C-alpha cells in the first residue's frame, strides 16, 4: 500500500478539524484515478427493484447532510496488529446512502451492500482487482454518506473525487473512494479486501470478523520539545462509542486522570490534557483511553496499545 509521507497529525492538540493538507492518504494500487465529473456515474444493481445509473447532477440534487467524524486507517492489512495511529477528524457533506438505495428499491432478500471504487490494480499478489468493500445493509442504511466535500471543499482527487463513501465510526478502509458501483446482495462478496484481508480475530473468539468498528484509542500530540516546569500533556482520544476517561502516565509513574472534553452528537475525537510538572531532561509519556463500554487500550501487542511518546523538556 502506498503510504504517502503527508503528516497525519493536526498542527496542535487544540485542532479539532484536521486541515486537508494534514490528512493521510491511502491507495492500495499506488495511483489514484482522475475522474471527470461529466464521465462519472454510480450504478446501483443486484437485488433491487429498479437498477439505476445516477449522474453527478442527479446525485447532487438529492438532500445532503453534514457529518463530523473520526477518520482512522486500520494500518497495513498484512500487519493488522501494528499500531500506526493514522488518524484525522473531518467534516463531510453528502447524500445519505439510504436515499440512493431507496431510489433503486432493495428487495427483501438483500442483506449486504457492496461498495466498489473505480480504481483497479494489484495488491498482495492479486492482479486486476477492484477496491471492493461491503457492509450489512441495515448498518449501511443507518450511517453511510456518499460524500462530495471534505472540510467544506470538493473532495480532492486523492481523497475520492467526485464521490466517496464515508462509513462513520468504522475503520476508513470501509469508506470507498471514487465510488462508482453499489451492489445489493444476499451474501458478502468473497474478495481480497472483504474476506481475505481486513478481518480480525477478536480476543476470546475463533472466527475472524471484518474490520469495521474502530477500537478505543488515543494519541499524544504534545510536541517533542517543551519547556521544563508546569506543562500540558495533551492529545486526542476516540472510539466506536464515546470515550469516558483518559489517563496519562509520566516516566512509569501512576496513571493520572486527564481532563477530557465531552463528545457531541457526532462521532468525533475528544481532546484530553493533563497538567504536569516536568523536570529538565527526557520523559516518557503514555496515554490510555477507556470508552463508555469499558473497553481499555491494552498495554502492548495491539494496534491500539497504549500510546507512548518521548519528549524533552529544557
Ligand atoms: N477506492 C478506494 N477506496 C479506498 C482505498 C483504496 O485504496 N481505494 N483505501 C481505503 C483505506 S485502507 C483507507 S485508510 C482510506 C483512506 O482515505 P483517505 O486517503 O481519504 O485518507 O480509504 C479507503 N478507501
Ligand atoms: Mo487504511
PDB file of N, CA, C and O in Angstrom, residues 198-231:
ATOM      1  N   UNK A 198      -8.293  -7.452   5.915  1.00  0.00           N
ATOM      2  CA  UNK A 198      -9.210  -6.619   6.709  1.00  0.00           C
ATOM      3  C   UNK A 198     -10.209  -7.441   7.517  1.00  0.00           C
ATOM      4  O   UNK A 198     -11.401  -7.110   7.603  1.00  0.00           O
ATOM      5  N   UNK A 199      -9.713  -8.561   8.054  1.00  0.00           N
ATOM      6  CA  UNK A 199     -10.512  -9.320   9.022  1.00  0.00           C
ATOM      7  C   UNK A 199      -9.634  -9.492  10.256  1.00  0.00           C
ATOM      8  O   UNK A 199      -8.401  -9.505  10.162  1.00  0.00           O
ATOM      9  N   UNK A 200     -10.281  -9.624  11.421  1.00  0.00           N
ATOM     10  CA  UNK A 200      -9.523  -9.777  12.662  1.00  0.00           C
ATOM     11  C   UNK A 200     -10.213 -10.794  13.557  1.00  0.00           C
ATOM     12  O   UNK A 200     -11.447 -10.823  13.630  1.00  0.00           O
ATOM     13  N   UNK A 201      -9.392 -11.572  14.255  1.00  0.00           N
ATOM     14  CA  UNK A 201      -9.936 -12.478  15.272  1.00  0.00           C
ATOM     15  C   UNK A 201      -9.875 -11.719  16.598  1.00  0.00           C
ATOM     16  O   UNK A 201      -8.799 -11.323  17.041  1.00  0.00           O
ATOM     17  N   UNK A 202     -11.025 -11.497  17.183  1.00  0.00           N
ATOM     18  CA  UNK A 202     -11.064 -10.749  18.443  1.00  0.00           C
ATOM     19  C   UNK A 202     -10.692 -11.666  19.603  1.00  0.00           C
ATOM     20  O   UNK A 202     -10.910 -12.879  19.531  1.00  0.00           O
ATOM     21  N   UNK A 203     -10.122 -11.112  20.689  1.00  0.00           N
ATOM     22  CA  UNK A 203      -9.726 -11.951  21.824  1.00  0.00           C
ATOM     23  C   UNK A 203     -10.901 -12.809  22.302  1.00  0.00           C
ATOM     24  O   UNK A 203     -12.025 -12.317  22.416  1.00  0.00           O
ATOM     25  N   UNK A 204     -10.630 -14.068  22.515  1.00  0.00           N
ATOM     26  CA  UNK A 204     -11.662 -14.980  23.015  1.00  0.00           C
ATOM     27  C   UNK A 204     -12.586 -15.516  21.927  1.00  0.00           C
ATOM     28  O   UNK A 204     -13.524 -16.250  22.225  1.00  0.00           O
ATOM     29  N   UNK A 205     -12.340 -15.146  20.646  1.00  0.00           N
ATOM     30  CA  UNK A 205     -13.184 -15.629  19.557  1.00  0.00           C
ATOM     31  C   UNK A 205     -12.358 -16.467  18.587  1.00  0.00           C
ATOM     32  O   UNK A 205     -11.144 -16.302  18.517  1.00  0.00           O
ATOM     33  N   UNK A 206     -13.030 -17.332  17.853  1.00  0.00           N
ATOM     34  CA  UNK A 206     -12.307 -18.219  16.933  1.00  0.00           C
ATOM     35  C   UNK A 206     -12.430 -17.758  15.486  1.00  0.00           C
ATOM     36  O   UNK A 206     -11.517 -17.935  14.681  1.00  0.00           O
ATOM     37  N   UNK A 207     -13.558 -17.171  15.135  1.00  0.00           N
ATOM     38  CA  UNK A 207     -13.823 -16.811  13.737  1.00  0.00           C
ATOM     39  C   UNK A 207     -13.437 -15.354  13.494  1.00  0.00           C
ATOM     40  O   UNK A 207     -13.801 -14.484  14.298  1.00  0.00           O
ATOM     41  N   UNK A 208     -12.719 -15.107  12.391  1.00  0.00           N
ATOM     42  CA  UNK A 208     -12.385 -13.705  12.110  1.00  0.00           C
ATOM     43  C   UNK A 208     -13.620 -12.891  11.752  1.00  0.00           C
ATOM     44  O   UNK A 208     -14.569 -13.406  11.156  1.00  0.00           O
ATOM     45  N   UNK A 209     -13.591 -11.635  12.150  1.00  0.00           N
ATOM     46  CA  UNK A 209     -14.684 -10.713  11.815  1.00  0.00           C
ATOM     47  C   UNK A 209     -14.119  -9.616  10.923  1.00  0.00           C
ATOM     48  O   UNK A 209     -12.956  -9.237  11.070  1.00  0.00           O
ATOM     49  N   UNK A 210     -14.958  -9.065  10.037  1.00  0.00           N
ATOM     50  CA  UNK A 210     -14.467  -7.955   9.216  1.00  0.00           C
ATOM     51  C   UNK A 210     -14.074  -6.760  10.087  1.00  0.00           C
ATOM     52  O   UNK A 210     -14.717  -6.514  11.108  1.00  0.00           O
ATOM     53  N   UNK A 211     -13.013  -6.077   9.676  1.00  0.00           N
ATOM     54  CA  UNK A 211     -12.541  -4.913  10.438  1.00  0.00           C
ATOM     55  C   UNK A 211     -13.472  -3.744  10.169  1.00  0.00           C
ATOM     56  O   UNK A 211     -13.369  -3.082   9.134  1.00  0.00           O
ATOM     57  N   UNK A 212     -14.381  -3.527  11.057  1.00  0.00           N
ATOM     58  CA  UNK A 212     -15.345  -2.424  10.892  1.00  0.00           C
ATOM     59  C   UNK A 212     -15.243  -1.457  12.068  1.00  0.00           C
ATOM     60  O   UNK A 212     -14.496  -0.501  12.010  1.00  0.00           O
ATOM     61  N   UNK A 213     -15.955  -1.677  13.164  1.00  0.00           N
ATOM     62  CA  UNK A 213     -15.980  -0.721  14.264  1.00  0.00           C
ATOM     63  C   UNK A 213     -14.566  -0.430  14.763  1.00  0.00           C
ATOM     64  O   UNK A 213     -13.780  -1.348  15.010  1.00  0.00           O
ATOM     65  N   UNK A 214     -14.277   0.866  14.921  1.00  0.00           N
ATOM     66  CA  UNK A 214     -12.934   1.248  15.371  1.00  0.00           C
ATOM     67  C   UNK A 214     -12.740   0.899  16.842  1.00  0.00           C
ATOM     68  O   UNK A 214     -13.699   0.761  17.599  1.00  0.00           O
ATOM     69  N   UNK A 215     -11.468   0.752  17.226  1.00  0.00           N
ATOM     70  CA  UNK A 215     -11.100   0.423  18.592  1.00  0.00           C
ATOM     71  C   UNK A 215     -11.059   1.693  19.446  1.00  0.00           C
ATOM     72  O   UNK A 215     -10.990   2.799  18.911  1.00  0.00           O
ATOM     73  N   UNK A 216     -11.015   1.488  20.767  1.00  0.00           N
ATOM     74  CA  UNK A 216     -10.725   2.626  21.643  1.00  0.00           C
ATOM     75  C   UNK A 216      -9.236   2.934  21.494  1.00  0.00           C
ATOM     76  O   UNK A 216      -8.408   2.023  21.441  1.00  0.00           O
ATOM     77  N   UNK A 217      -8.911   4.216  21.387  1.00  0.00           N
ATOM     78  CA  UNK A 217      -7.521   4.570  21.091  1.00  0.00           C
ATOM     79  C   UNK A 217      -7.249   6.012  21.515  1.00  0.00           C
ATOM     80  O   UNK A 217      -8.191   6.794  21.724  1.00  0.00           O
ATOM     81  N   UNK A 218      -5.972   6.346  21.650  1.00  0.00           N
ATOM     82  CA  UNK A 218      -5.601   7.729  21.968  1.00  0.00           C
ATOM     83  C   UNK A 218      -4.253   8.031  21.350  1.00  0.00           C
ATOM     84  O   UNK A 218      -3.507   7.117  20.987  1.00  0.00           O
ATOM     85  N   UNK A 219      -3.979   9.301  21.217  1.00  0.00           N
ATOM     86  CA  UNK A 219      -2.705   9.733  20.633  1.00  0.00           C
ATOM     87  C   UNK A 219      -2.258  11.016  21.311  1.00  0.00           C
ATOM     88  O   UNK A 219      -2.994  12.015  21.314  1.00  0.00           O
ATOM     89  N   UNK A 220      -1.058  10.977  21.877  1.00  0.00           N
ATOM     90  CA  UNK A 220      -0.472  12.187  22.455  1.00  0.00           C
ATOM     91  C   UNK A 220       0.005  13.073  21.311  1.00  0.00           C
ATOM     92  O   UNK A 220       0.661  12.595  20.389  1.00  0.00           O
ATOM     93  N   UNK A 221      -0.331  14.350  21.358  1.00  0.00           N
ATOM     94  CA  UNK A 221       0.031  15.266  20.275  1.00  0.00           C
ATOM     95  C   UNK A 221       0.905  16.413  20.788  1.00  0.00           C
ATOM     96  O   UNK A 221       1.065  17.439  20.130  1.00  0.00           O
ATOM     97  N   UNK A 222       1.457  16.208  21.979  1.00  0.00           N
ATOM     98  CA  UNK A 222       2.360  17.201  22.552  1.00  0.00           C
ATOM     99  C   UNK A 222       3.644  17.235  21.717  1.00  0.00           C
ATOM    100  O   UNK A 222       4.131  16.187  21.316  1.00  0.00           O
ATOM    101  N   UNK A 223       4.187  18.436  21.457  1.00  0.00           N
ATOM    102  CA  UNK A 223       5.429  18.487  20.676  1.00  0.00           C
ATOM    103  C   UNK A 223       6.578  17.766  21.391  1.00  0.00           C
ATOM    104  O   UNK A 223       6.565  17.619  22.620  1.00  0.00           O
ATOM    105  N   UNK A 224       7.568  17.320  20.650  1.00  0.00           N
ATOM    106  CA  UNK A 224       8.694  16.569  21.194  1.00  0.00           C
ATOM    107  C   UNK A 224       9.604  17.375  22.108  1.00  0.00           C
ATOM    108  O   UNK A 224      10.339  16.822  22.922  1.00  0.00           O
ATOM    109  N   UNK A 225       9.535  18.709  21.970  1.00  0.00           N
ATOM    110  CA  UNK A 225      10.324  19.587  22.849  1.00  0.00           C
ATOM    111  C   UNK A 225       9.386  20.551  23.561  1.00  0.00           C
ATOM    112  O   UNK A 225       8.610  21.235  22.900  1.00  0.00           O
ATOM    113  N   UNK A 226       9.467  20.581  24.889  1.00  0.00           N
ATOM    114  CA  UNK A 226       8.633  21.519  25.651  1.00  0.00           C
ATOM    115  C   UNK A 226       9.514  22.235  26.665  1.00  0.00           C
ATOM    116  O   UNK A 226      10.665  21.835  26.909  1.00  0.00           O
ATOM    117  N   UNK A 227       8.946  23.291  27.265  1.00  0.00           N
ATOM    118  CA  UNK A 227       9.698  23.988  28.294  1.00  0.00           C
ATOM    119  C   UNK A 227       9.535  23.246  29.621  1.00  0.00           C
ATOM    120  O   UNK A 227       8.434  22.771  29.928  1.00  0.00           O
ATOM    121  N   UNK A 228      10.622  23.132  30.396  1.00  0.00           N
ATOM    122  CA  UNK A 228      10.538  22.484  31.711  1.00  0.00           C
ATOM    123  C   UNK A 228       9.637  23.318  32.622  1.00  0.00           C
ATOM    124  O   UNK A 228       9.479  24.510  32.425  1.00  0.00           O
ATOM    125  N   UNK A 229       9.054  22.673  33.607  1.00  0.00           N
ATOM    126  CA  UNK A 229       8.113  23.359  34.503  1.00  0.00           C
ATOM    127  C   UNK A 229       6.731  22.784  34.277  1.00  0.00           C
ATOM    128  O   UNK A 229       6.586  21.706  33.690  1.00  0.00           O
ATOM    129  N   UNK A 230       5.710  23.533  34.714  1.00  0.00           N
ATOM    130  CA  UNK A 230       4.352  23.011  34.554  1.00  0.00           C
ATOM    131  C   UNK A 230       3.935  23.121  33.091  1.00  0.00           C
ATOM    132  O   UNK A 230       4.003  24.193  32.505  1.00  0.00           O
ATOM    133  N   UNK A 231       3.582  22.003  32.523  1.00  0.00           N
ATOM    134  CA  UNK A 231       3.226  21.986  31.107  1.00  0.00           C
ATOM    135  C   UNK A 231       1.991  21.114  30.913  1.00  0.00           C
ATOM    136  O   UNK A 231       1.621  20.329  31.801  1.00  0.00           O
TER     137      UNK A 231
END
